[in-house]
Short mmCIF file of C-alpha atoms and ligand atoms in Angstrom, two decimals:
data_model
loop_
_atom_site.label_atom_id
_atom_site.label_comp_id
_atom_site.label_asym_id
_atom_site.label_seq_id
_atom_site.Cartn_x
_atom_site.Cartn_y
_atom_site.Cartn_z
CA MET A 1 126.43 62.67 228.09
CA SER A 2 130.01 63.73 228.30
CA GLY A 3 130.40 64.40 224.57
CA THR A 4 129.49 63.27 221.11
CA PHE A 5 130.96 60.71 218.79
CA LEU A 6 131.82 63.51 216.34
CA GLY A 7 135.55 64.02 215.95
CA MET A 8 136.45 61.06 218.17
CA PRO A 9 140.16 60.23 217.91
CA GLY A 10 141.69 56.80 217.26
CA ASN A 11 140.89 54.18 214.66
CA PHE A 12 138.89 50.98 214.61
CA PRO A 13 141.74 48.48 215.17
CA LYS A 14 143.07 50.44 218.17
CA ASN A 15 139.62 50.81 219.70
CA ALA A 16 138.81 47.16 219.07
CA GLU A 17 142.08 46.02 220.62
CA LYS A 18 141.05 47.60 223.91
CA ALA A 19 137.56 46.14 223.72
CA VAL A 20 138.60 42.52 223.08
CA GLN A 21 140.67 42.56 226.25
CA ASP A 22 137.57 43.32 228.32
CA SER A 23 136.19 39.87 229.13
CA GLN A 24 133.10 41.26 230.89
CA LEU A 25 132.22 43.28 227.78
CA ARG A 26 132.70 40.26 225.54
CA PHE A 27 130.48 38.16 227.81
CA ASN A 28 127.70 40.82 227.83
CA LEU A 29 127.85 41.25 224.06
CA ARG A 30 127.85 37.55 223.28
CA LYS A 31 124.95 36.81 225.61
CA ALA A 32 122.79 39.67 224.31
CA THR A 33 123.50 39.31 220.59
CA HIS A 34 123.04 35.53 220.61
CA THR A 35 119.72 35.83 222.49
CA ILE A 36 118.31 38.40 220.06
CA ARG A 37 119.59 36.62 216.96
CA GLY A 38 117.97 33.37 218.14
CA LYS A 39 114.63 35.12 218.66
CA ARG A 40 114.88 36.77 215.25
CA ALA A 41 115.66 33.50 213.50
CA SER A 42 112.64 31.73 214.99
CA VAL A 43 110.08 34.43 214.09
CA VAL A 44 111.54 34.89 210.61
CA ASP A 45 111.38 31.12 210.00
CA GLU A 46 107.66 31.24 210.75
CA LEU A 47 106.99 33.23 207.59
CA PRO A 48 107.16 31.18 204.39
CA ASP A 49 107.20 34.38 202.32
CA TRP A 50 110.01 36.13 204.23
CA GLN A 51 112.23 36.39 201.14
CA GLU A 52 109.36 37.91 199.11
CA LEU A 53 108.68 40.36 201.94
CA ARG A 54 112.36 41.26 201.99
CA ALA A 55 112.39 41.81 198.23
CA ALA A 56 109.30 44.01 198.56
CA GLY A 57 110.99 46.09 201.28
CA LYS A 58 114.04 46.57 199.07
CA ALA A 59 111.94 47.50 196.02
CA ILE A 60 109.80 50.03 197.95
CA LYS A 61 112.86 51.73 199.43
CA ASP A 62 114.65 51.86 196.07
CA GLU A 63 111.61 53.35 194.38
CA THR A 64 111.27 55.94 197.14
CA LEU A 65 114.93 56.91 196.95
CA ARG A 66 114.73 57.22 193.16
CA HIS A 67 111.95 59.81 193.49
CA LEU A 68 112.91 61.21 196.89
CA ASP A 69 112.57 64.83 195.75
CA ARG A 70 108.97 64.31 194.70
CA TYR A 71 107.95 62.34 197.80
CA LEU A 72 109.57 64.85 200.17
CA VAL A 73 107.56 67.71 198.68
CA GLN A 74 104.41 65.56 198.90
CA LEU A 75 105.19 64.91 202.57
CA GLU A 76 105.79 68.59 203.25
CA ASP A 77 102.44 69.53 201.69
CA ALA A 78 100.62 66.86 203.69
CA VAL A 79 102.22 67.82 207.04
CA THR A 80 101.61 71.53 206.45
CA GLY A 81 98.04 70.81 205.35
CA ALA A 82 97.49 69.00 208.66
CA GLY A 83 98.62 72.01 210.67
CA GLY A 84 102.26 71.03 211.20
CA HIS A 85 105.40 73.03 210.37
CA VAL A 86 108.19 71.63 208.20
CA HIS A 87 111.84 72.76 208.48
CA TRP A 88 114.69 71.67 206.20
CA ALA A 89 118.15 71.12 207.69
CA ARG A 90 121.17 70.72 205.43
CA ASP A 91 123.50 69.56 208.20
CA ALA A 92 123.84 68.91 211.93
CA ALA A 93 124.55 72.54 212.77
CA GLU A 94 121.45 73.77 210.97
CA ALA A 95 119.23 71.07 212.52
CA ASN A 96 120.53 71.89 216.01
CA ARG A 97 119.97 75.60 215.40
CA ILE A 98 116.37 75.00 214.29
CA VAL A 99 115.50 72.73 217.24
CA THR A 100 117.20 74.99 219.80
CA GLY A 101 115.31 77.99 218.40
CA LEU A 102 112.00 76.13 218.58
CA VAL A 103 112.54 75.06 222.20
CA LYS A 104 113.66 78.56 223.21
CA ALA A 105 110.53 80.02 221.61
CA THR A 106 108.41 77.97 224.03
CA GLY A 107 110.28 79.50 226.99
CA GLU A 108 111.04 76.01 228.37
CA SER A 109 114.43 74.80 229.57
CA GLU A 110 113.69 71.05 229.70
CA VAL A 111 112.64 68.55 227.05
CA VAL A 112 111.81 64.85 227.13
CA LYS A 113 113.12 62.67 224.32
CA VAL A 114 111.93 59.60 222.48
CA LYS A 115 114.79 57.30 221.46
CA SER A 116 116.18 58.70 218.21
CA MET A 117 119.29 57.88 216.21
CA ALA A 118 119.04 61.06 214.10
CA THR A 119 119.27 63.36 217.14
CA GLN A 120 122.29 61.41 218.40
CA GLU A 121 123.90 61.65 214.98
CA ILE A 122 123.74 65.46 215.15
CA GLY A 123 124.69 65.72 218.85
CA LEU A 124 121.42 67.46 219.72
CA ASN A 125 121.56 66.93 223.50
CA GLU A 126 124.92 68.66 223.68
CA ALA A 127 123.77 71.51 221.43
CA LEU A 128 120.71 72.04 223.64
CA ALA A 129 122.87 71.95 226.77
CA GLU A 130 125.00 74.79 225.36
CA HIS A 131 121.83 76.91 225.40
CA GLY A 132 120.85 75.90 228.92
CA ILE A 133 118.25 73.33 227.84
CA THR A 134 118.31 69.91 229.51
CA ALA A 135 117.25 66.89 227.45
CA TYR A 136 115.97 63.82 229.32
CA GLU A 137 116.19 60.51 227.51
CA THR A 138 113.13 58.38 228.30
CA ASP A 139 113.94 55.10 226.58
CA LEU A 140 115.19 52.83 229.38
CA ALA A 141 118.44 51.88 227.68
CA GLU A 142 119.11 55.46 226.56
CA LEU A 143 118.44 56.59 230.13
CA ILE A 144 121.06 54.14 231.41
CA VAL A 145 123.56 55.48 228.86
CA GLN A 146 122.75 59.10 229.73
CA LEU A 147 122.95 58.61 233.51
CA GLY A 148 126.18 56.63 233.10
CA ASP A 149 127.74 59.54 231.14
CA ASP A 150 128.37 56.96 228.48
CA PHE A 151 127.97 56.35 224.74
CA PRO A 152 125.40 54.03 223.15
CA SER A 153 126.94 50.87 221.69
CA HIS A 154 124.05 49.21 219.86
CA ILE A 155 121.22 50.59 217.71
CA LEU A 156 118.40 48.76 219.44
CA VAL A 157 119.96 48.09 222.85
CA PRO A 158 122.18 51.13 223.46
CA ALA A 159 123.30 49.84 226.89
CA ILE A 160 124.09 46.32 225.63
CA HIS A 161 127.59 46.66 227.09
CA ARG A 162 126.20 46.99 230.64
CA ASN A 163 124.98 44.16 232.85
CA ARG A 164 122.33 44.33 235.59
CA ALA A 165 124.78 44.92 238.43
CA GLU A 166 126.38 47.82 236.58
CA ILE A 167 122.96 49.35 235.83
CA ARG A 168 122.00 49.15 239.51
CA GLU A 169 125.21 50.98 240.44
CA ILE A 170 124.47 53.73 237.90
CA PHE A 171 120.92 54.18 239.22
CA LEU A 172 122.09 54.35 242.85
CA ASP A 173 124.78 56.83 241.92
CA LYS A 174 122.88 59.13 239.56
CA MET A 175 119.17 59.06 240.36
CA ALA A 176 118.01 61.56 242.94
CA GLU A 177 115.77 58.93 244.54
CA THR A 178 115.73 55.16 244.15
CA PRO A 179 113.37 52.66 245.82
CA GLU A 180 114.77 51.37 249.10
CA GLY A 181 116.74 48.14 248.81
CA LEU A 182 117.02 48.38 245.01
CA THR A 183 118.14 45.02 243.63
CA ASP A 184 119.51 44.20 240.18
CA GLU A 185 116.35 42.31 239.18
CA PRO A 186 115.11 43.62 235.79
CA ALA A 187 111.63 44.38 237.21
CA ALA A 188 113.12 46.36 240.12
CA LEU A 189 115.38 48.36 237.79
CA ALA A 190 112.49 49.07 235.41
CA GLU A 191 110.33 50.25 238.33
CA ALA A 192 113.09 52.61 239.51
CA ALA A 193 113.34 54.06 235.98
CA ARG A 194 109.55 54.36 235.77
CA LEU A 195 109.37 56.41 238.97
CA HIS A 196 112.30 58.56 237.84
CA LEU A 197 110.70 59.28 234.44
CA ARG A 198 107.06 59.68 235.48
CA GLU A 199 107.64 63.06 237.05
CA ARG A 200 109.46 64.28 233.93
CA PHE A 201 106.68 63.17 231.61
CA LEU A 202 104.14 65.12 233.64
CA ARG A 203 106.32 68.22 233.94
CA SER A 204 107.71 68.60 230.40
CA LYS A 205 105.98 70.85 227.90
CA VAL A 206 108.27 69.97 224.96
CA ALA A 207 109.16 66.58 223.48
CA ILE A 208 111.69 65.65 220.81
CA SER A 209 111.45 62.48 218.77
CA GLY A 210 112.70 60.84 215.61
CA ALA A 211 110.58 58.51 213.50
CA ASN A 212 110.93 55.05 212.05
CA PHE A 213 108.87 55.94 208.99
CA MET A 214 107.13 58.90 207.35
CA VAL A 215 104.22 58.31 204.98
CA ALA A 216 104.32 60.79 202.10
CA GLU A 217 100.68 60.51 201.00
CA THR A 218 99.25 61.60 204.37
CA GLY A 219 102.20 63.23 206.17
CA THR A 220 101.98 60.61 208.95
CA LEU A 221 104.96 59.85 211.19
CA VAL A 222 105.39 56.42 212.77
CA VAL A 223 107.33 55.36 215.86
CA LEU A 224 107.71 51.70 216.89
CA GLU A 225 108.74 50.96 220.47
CA SER A 226 108.51 48.43 223.27
CA GLU A 227 108.13 50.42 226.48
CA GLY A 228 105.37 52.99 225.97
CA ASN A 229 107.65 55.78 227.14
CA GLY A 230 107.77 57.08 223.58
CA ARG A 231 104.01 57.36 223.47
CA MET A 232 104.02 59.36 226.75
CA CYS A 233 106.43 61.84 225.11
CA LEU A 234 104.49 61.99 221.88
CA THR A 235 101.12 62.69 223.46
CA LEU A 236 101.54 64.67 226.71
CA PRO A 237 103.70 67.74 225.83
CA GLU A 238 102.31 70.89 224.21
CA THR A 239 105.06 71.01 221.57
CA LEU A 240 106.40 68.03 219.64
CA ILE A 241 109.53 68.37 217.50
CA SER A 242 110.53 65.42 215.30
CA VAL A 243 113.96 65.26 213.69
CA VAL A 244 113.94 62.70 210.87
CA GLY A 245 116.43 61.73 208.17
CA ILE A 246 115.06 62.35 204.68
CA GLU A 247 115.47 58.67 203.76
CA LYS A 248 112.85 57.52 206.28
CA LEU A 249 110.11 58.14 203.77
CA LEU A 250 107.57 55.65 202.39
CA PRO A 251 105.18 56.64 199.61
CA SER A 252 101.95 55.15 201.00
CA TRP A 253 100.19 53.38 203.87
CA ARG A 254 100.20 50.22 201.82
CA ASP A 255 104.02 50.26 201.89
CA LEU A 256 103.96 50.60 205.65
CA GLU A 257 102.30 47.19 205.86
CA VAL A 258 105.50 45.56 204.56
CA PHE A 259 107.78 47.36 207.01
CA LEU A 260 105.57 46.74 210.03
CA GLN A 261 106.25 43.05 209.40
CA LEU A 262 109.95 43.37 208.56
CA LEU A 263 111.09 45.65 211.37
CA PRO A 264 109.83 44.03 214.61
CA ARG A 265 110.84 40.54 213.51
CA SER A 266 114.33 41.72 212.50
CA SER A 267 114.99 43.95 215.51
CA THR A 268 113.48 42.60 218.73
CA GLY A 269 112.54 39.21 217.32
CA GLU A 270 108.84 39.88 217.93
CA ARG A 271 105.92 39.32 215.58
CA MET A 272 104.69 42.80 216.43
CA ASN A 273 106.18 45.47 218.67
CA PRO A 274 104.05 46.43 221.70
CA TYR A 275 103.53 50.12 220.80
CA THR A 276 103.11 51.68 217.36
CA SER A 277 102.38 55.42 217.51
CA MET A 278 101.26 57.35 214.44
CA TRP A 279 100.43 61.03 214.15
CA THR A 280 99.64 63.43 211.35
CA GLY A 281 100.39 67.13 211.73
CA ALA A 282 99.28 69.13 214.77
CA THR A 283 96.64 67.79 217.14
CA GLU A 284 94.39 69.61 219.57
CA GLY A 285 96.57 71.13 222.26
CA GLN A 286 99.85 70.19 220.55
CA ASP A 287 102.05 72.09 218.08
CA PHE A 288 104.03 69.92 215.69
CA HIS A 289 107.35 70.66 213.97
CA LEU A 290 109.08 68.30 211.58
CA VAL A 291 112.80 68.87 210.93
CA LEU A 292 113.89 67.03 207.78
CA LEU A 293 117.56 66.18 208.08
CA ASP A 294 119.97 65.76 205.18
CA ASN A 295 123.41 65.78 206.88
CA GLY A 296 125.23 63.95 204.07
CA ARG A 297 122.34 61.79 202.84
CA THR A 298 122.08 63.53 199.46
CA ASP A 299 125.76 62.75 198.82
CA VAL A 300 125.16 59.09 199.74
CA LEU A 301 122.23 59.04 197.32
CA ALA A 302 124.52 60.21 194.52
CA ASP A 303 126.77 57.15 194.95
CA GLU A 304 125.56 54.25 192.83
CA VAL A 305 126.97 51.52 195.08
CA GLY A 306 126.76 53.23 198.48
CA ARG A 307 123.21 54.54 198.16
CA GLN A 308 121.74 51.18 199.18
CA ALA A 309 122.77 52.03 202.76
CA LEU A 310 119.88 54.52 202.75
CA ARG A 311 117.45 51.60 202.66
CA CYS A 312 118.43 50.79 206.25
CA ILE A 313 115.53 50.66 208.74
CA ARG A 314 117.87 50.48 211.78
CA CYS A 315 116.72 47.05 212.89
CA SER A 316 120.24 46.06 214.09
CA ALA A 317 119.97 42.46 212.83
CA CYS A 318 123.32 42.91 211.09
CA LEU A 319 124.99 43.86 214.40
CA ASN A 320 123.68 40.76 216.14
CA VAL A 321 125.20 38.34 213.63
CA CYS A 322 128.49 40.15 213.03
CA PRO A 323 131.57 38.32 214.43
CA VAL A 324 133.52 41.58 214.44
CA TYR A 325 130.85 43.55 216.34
CA GLU A 326 130.45 40.70 218.82
CA ARG A 327 134.08 40.99 219.82
CA ALA A 328 134.85 44.67 219.31
CA GLY A 329 131.60 46.11 220.72
CA GLY A 330 129.86 49.25 219.54
CA HIS A 331 132.14 51.95 220.94
CA ALA A 332 135.04 50.87 218.71
CA TYR A 333 133.15 52.24 215.68
CA GLY A 334 133.23 55.80 217.13
CA SER A 335 129.77 56.52 215.77
CA VAL A 336 126.16 56.34 216.77
CA TYR A 337 125.87 53.74 213.99
CA PRO A 338 127.98 50.73 215.02
CA GLY A 339 128.40 47.30 213.45
CA PRO A 340 128.20 46.47 209.74
CA ILE A 341 125.71 49.23 208.89
CA GLY A 342 127.92 51.74 210.74
CA ALA A 343 130.96 50.56 208.80
CA ILE A 344 129.25 51.59 205.54
CA LEU A 345 127.04 54.47 206.68
CA THR A 346 129.42 56.51 208.85
CA PRO A 347 132.23 56.84 206.25
CA GLN A 348 129.63 57.91 203.70
CA LEU A 349 127.86 60.44 205.94
CA ARG A 350 131.02 61.89 207.51
CA GLY A 351 133.48 61.22 204.68
CA MET A 352 136.79 59.42 205.20
CA GLY A 353 138.82 62.44 206.27
CA SER A 354 139.62 61.14 209.76
CA GLU A 355 141.74 58.12 210.65
CA LEU A 356 138.75 56.57 212.40
CA ASP A 357 136.28 56.98 209.53
CA ALA A 358 138.81 55.74 206.95
CA SER A 359 139.40 52.60 209.04
CA LEU A 360 135.70 51.62 209.27
CA PRO A 361 135.35 49.90 205.86
CA TYR A 362 137.98 47.44 207.11
CA ALA A 363 136.00 46.56 210.25
CA SER A 364 134.68 43.40 208.62
CA SER A 365 135.74 39.92 207.64
CA LEU A 366 133.37 40.14 204.62
CA CYS A 367 131.68 36.91 205.74
CA GLY A 368 128.33 38.17 204.43
CA ALA A 369 126.20 37.24 207.47
CA CYS A 370 124.97 40.86 207.62
CA TYR A 371 123.62 40.67 204.07
CA ASP A 372 121.80 37.40 204.76
CA VAL A 373 119.81 38.84 207.67
CA CYS A 374 119.21 42.35 206.37
CA PRO A 375 115.44 42.80 205.90
CA VAL A 376 115.98 45.25 203.03
CA ALA A 377 118.79 43.21 201.43
CA ILE A 378 121.57 45.78 201.71
CA ASP A 379 124.67 44.14 200.23
CA ILE A 380 126.95 45.43 202.99
CA PRO A 381 130.06 43.48 201.80
CA GLU A 382 129.71 45.03 198.33
CA VAL A 383 129.63 48.55 199.80
CA LEU A 384 132.54 47.75 202.14
CA VAL A 385 134.73 46.64 199.24
CA ASP A 386 133.76 49.72 197.25
CA LEU A 387 134.59 52.00 200.18
CA ARG A 388 137.94 50.26 200.70
CA ALA A 389 138.87 51.20 197.14
CA LYS A 390 137.91 54.82 197.84
CA ALA A 391 139.59 55.05 201.27
CA PRO A 392 142.87 56.96 201.48
CA HIS A 393 145.89 54.64 201.20
CA GLY A 394 149.47 55.27 202.36
CA ARG A 395 152.30 55.78 199.86
CA ALA A 396 153.85 52.38 200.58
CA GLU A 397 150.51 50.60 200.14
CA ARG A 398 149.82 52.42 196.88
CA ALA A 399 153.31 51.51 195.61
CA GLY A 400 152.83 47.87 196.70
CA MET A 401 149.50 47.68 194.89
CA ARG A 402 151.01 49.17 191.73
CA VAL A 403 153.77 46.54 191.76
CA ALA A 404 151.24 43.76 192.43
CA GLY A 405 149.08 45.03 189.56
CA TRP A 406 152.11 45.12 187.24
CA VAL A 407 153.05 41.51 188.10
CA LEU A 408 149.57 40.00 188.26
CA GLY A 409 148.40 41.76 185.11
CA ASN A 410 150.79 39.92 182.81
CA GLU A 411 151.07 36.14 182.39
CA VAL A 412 154.79 36.09 181.61
CA ARG A 413 155.69 38.37 184.52
CA LEU A 414 153.55 36.29 186.89
CA ALA A 415 155.24 33.03 185.78
CA LYS A 416 158.68 34.58 186.33
CA ALA A 417 157.70 35.86 189.76
CA GLN A 418 156.39 32.43 190.76
CA ARG A 419 159.60 30.72 189.63
CA LEU A 420 161.64 33.26 191.53
CA ALA A 421 159.58 32.69 194.66
CA THR A 422 159.94 28.89 194.51
CA ARG A 423 163.68 29.12 193.92
CA PHE A 424 164.21 31.36 196.94
CA ARG A 425 161.43 29.91 199.10
CA LYS A 426 163.85 29.02 201.91
CA LEU A 427 164.85 32.69 202.16
CA VAL A 428 161.33 34.05 202.52
CA PRO A 429 161.05 35.24 206.16
CA ARG A 430 158.20 33.94 208.31
CA ARG A 431 157.81 37.44 209.70
CA LEU A 432 157.84 40.45 207.40
CA PRO A 433 159.95 43.47 208.42
CA GLY A 434 158.82 46.95 209.56
CA PRO A 435 155.16 47.93 209.34
CA LEU A 436 154.47 44.80 207.27
CA SER A 437 154.96 42.76 210.46
CA ALA A 438 151.45 43.89 211.49
CA TRP A 439 150.22 41.51 208.79
CA THR A 440 152.37 38.49 209.63
CA ASP A 441 151.95 38.87 213.41
CA THR A 442 148.32 37.86 213.11
CA ARG A 443 148.48 35.55 210.11
CA ASP A 444 150.59 32.64 208.88
CA LEU A 445 152.29 33.29 205.58
CA PRO A 446 151.27 30.57 203.14
CA GLU A 447 153.92 27.93 202.41
CA ILE A 448 155.56 28.47 199.03
CA PRO A 449 155.57 25.09 197.19
CA GLU A 450 158.68 23.60 195.65
CA GLU A 451 157.07 23.90 192.27
CA SER A 452 154.32 26.20 191.04
CA PHE A 453 151.13 24.68 189.66
CA ARG A 454 151.93 26.37 186.36
CA ASP A 455 155.27 24.45 186.09
CA TRP A 456 153.71 21.19 187.27
CA TRP A 457 151.08 21.54 184.53
CA GLU A 458 153.80 22.19 181.96
CA ARG A 459 155.54 18.95 182.92
CA HIS A 460 152.50 16.68 183.24
CA GLU A 461 149.73 17.84 180.98
CA ARG A 462 151.15 19.77 178.06
CA PRO A 463 151.50 17.58 174.95
S1 LIG B 1 121.71 47.34 207.42
FE1 LIG B 1 119.93 45.97 207.29
S2 LIG B 1 120.24 44.56 209.02
FE2 LIG B 1 121.58 46.32 209.42
S3 LIG B 1 120.39 47.72 210.69
FE3 LIG B 1 120.05 48.35 208.56
S4 LIG B 1 118.21 47.26 207.90
FE4 LIG B 1 118.93 46.25 209.75
#
């Protein structure tokens, strides 16, 4: 990839403005999100106890987060007891340093990768490249993104912004060898990727993965996938390194039962995903290292409203129903986590120090569709509103809010302001001046009535 999302310039409205002018992108996004959301809705409707399942998922995650310190130590003991090695990484730099050191110690200069959001979050591929180590993505969509020197734009379908013809062009351009007469049929493209990856699977001695879940009681890691490429990475190489966010923990196998129902139905719209790989510690012929990643998660946990974002199981259901994501696309969010979950997770993990991160809590119409579909009931609108209050505001906006608070906080002042507005209603401009025009350019100012309701009530109803 050409770079990481970290430190990307711009802000959400500017990025989105570019995206909405791209009709091809809008067509691709609409087609893909509507197909997946339809599939999700039909398999969710099959389960009469979906809401109970959802409540159970929420309760398990909340309980785990409440006692995260205890469960993490339990996990560490279990992994170590099963012959694995556990490393703790406070931030991206530390995680990258640990993984780079581990790969270097094997003497290898190539690794194969299982699709992983955590490694994208820390910019691992770029960190490895700085030390002369090449990382090969093996998930088909991640491979398309990597070959296209591009950024992922969806959690589940990272190349959602590309259509078949574009993918064929990327393959012809970037793959050393492609089958003769390669067409843009999905089967032909998958076969070309299979041939391209097969040789890498057989050659690579080191693999890097993330995990969907970690079971504290046994130290077991779990990866759910559709292609089987993940399983090739997890089983063939001599060294396996897994980088996993500390919130991916579940206390017991029994809890896993709930999430193995919630995740596939919410993400791919399947009753069960085709491949579920589980492993515990080192196995014969394979060293295992687990890197537990904090990178801002402890700070999120400390926030009473925002901590619910740590329940997220990265299913992407919220992206597929979001009217803002559907039009703006994933790149506008400037983060590996796009859509509604990105709008609440990125500003919490990275802080709101940059223009881009401070703009993300506003990347929503607060319609609430994301909350309705979330399998772990994260109240995304609630967190968005809370983050908006915490986001940095300009001097003019702060002054405006103070004046509004002064007027709206007192009945007499409000009545006077309303009378003043009705008296001078003809003078109120349809377009506000200066920077305020950004508001009126995209919205109609409400008509000011000849008489306020308060005055009408005085005349008609008061004895
Ligand atoms: S916030 Fe909920 S719906 Fe969105 S990706 Fe996370 S778990 Fe899925």
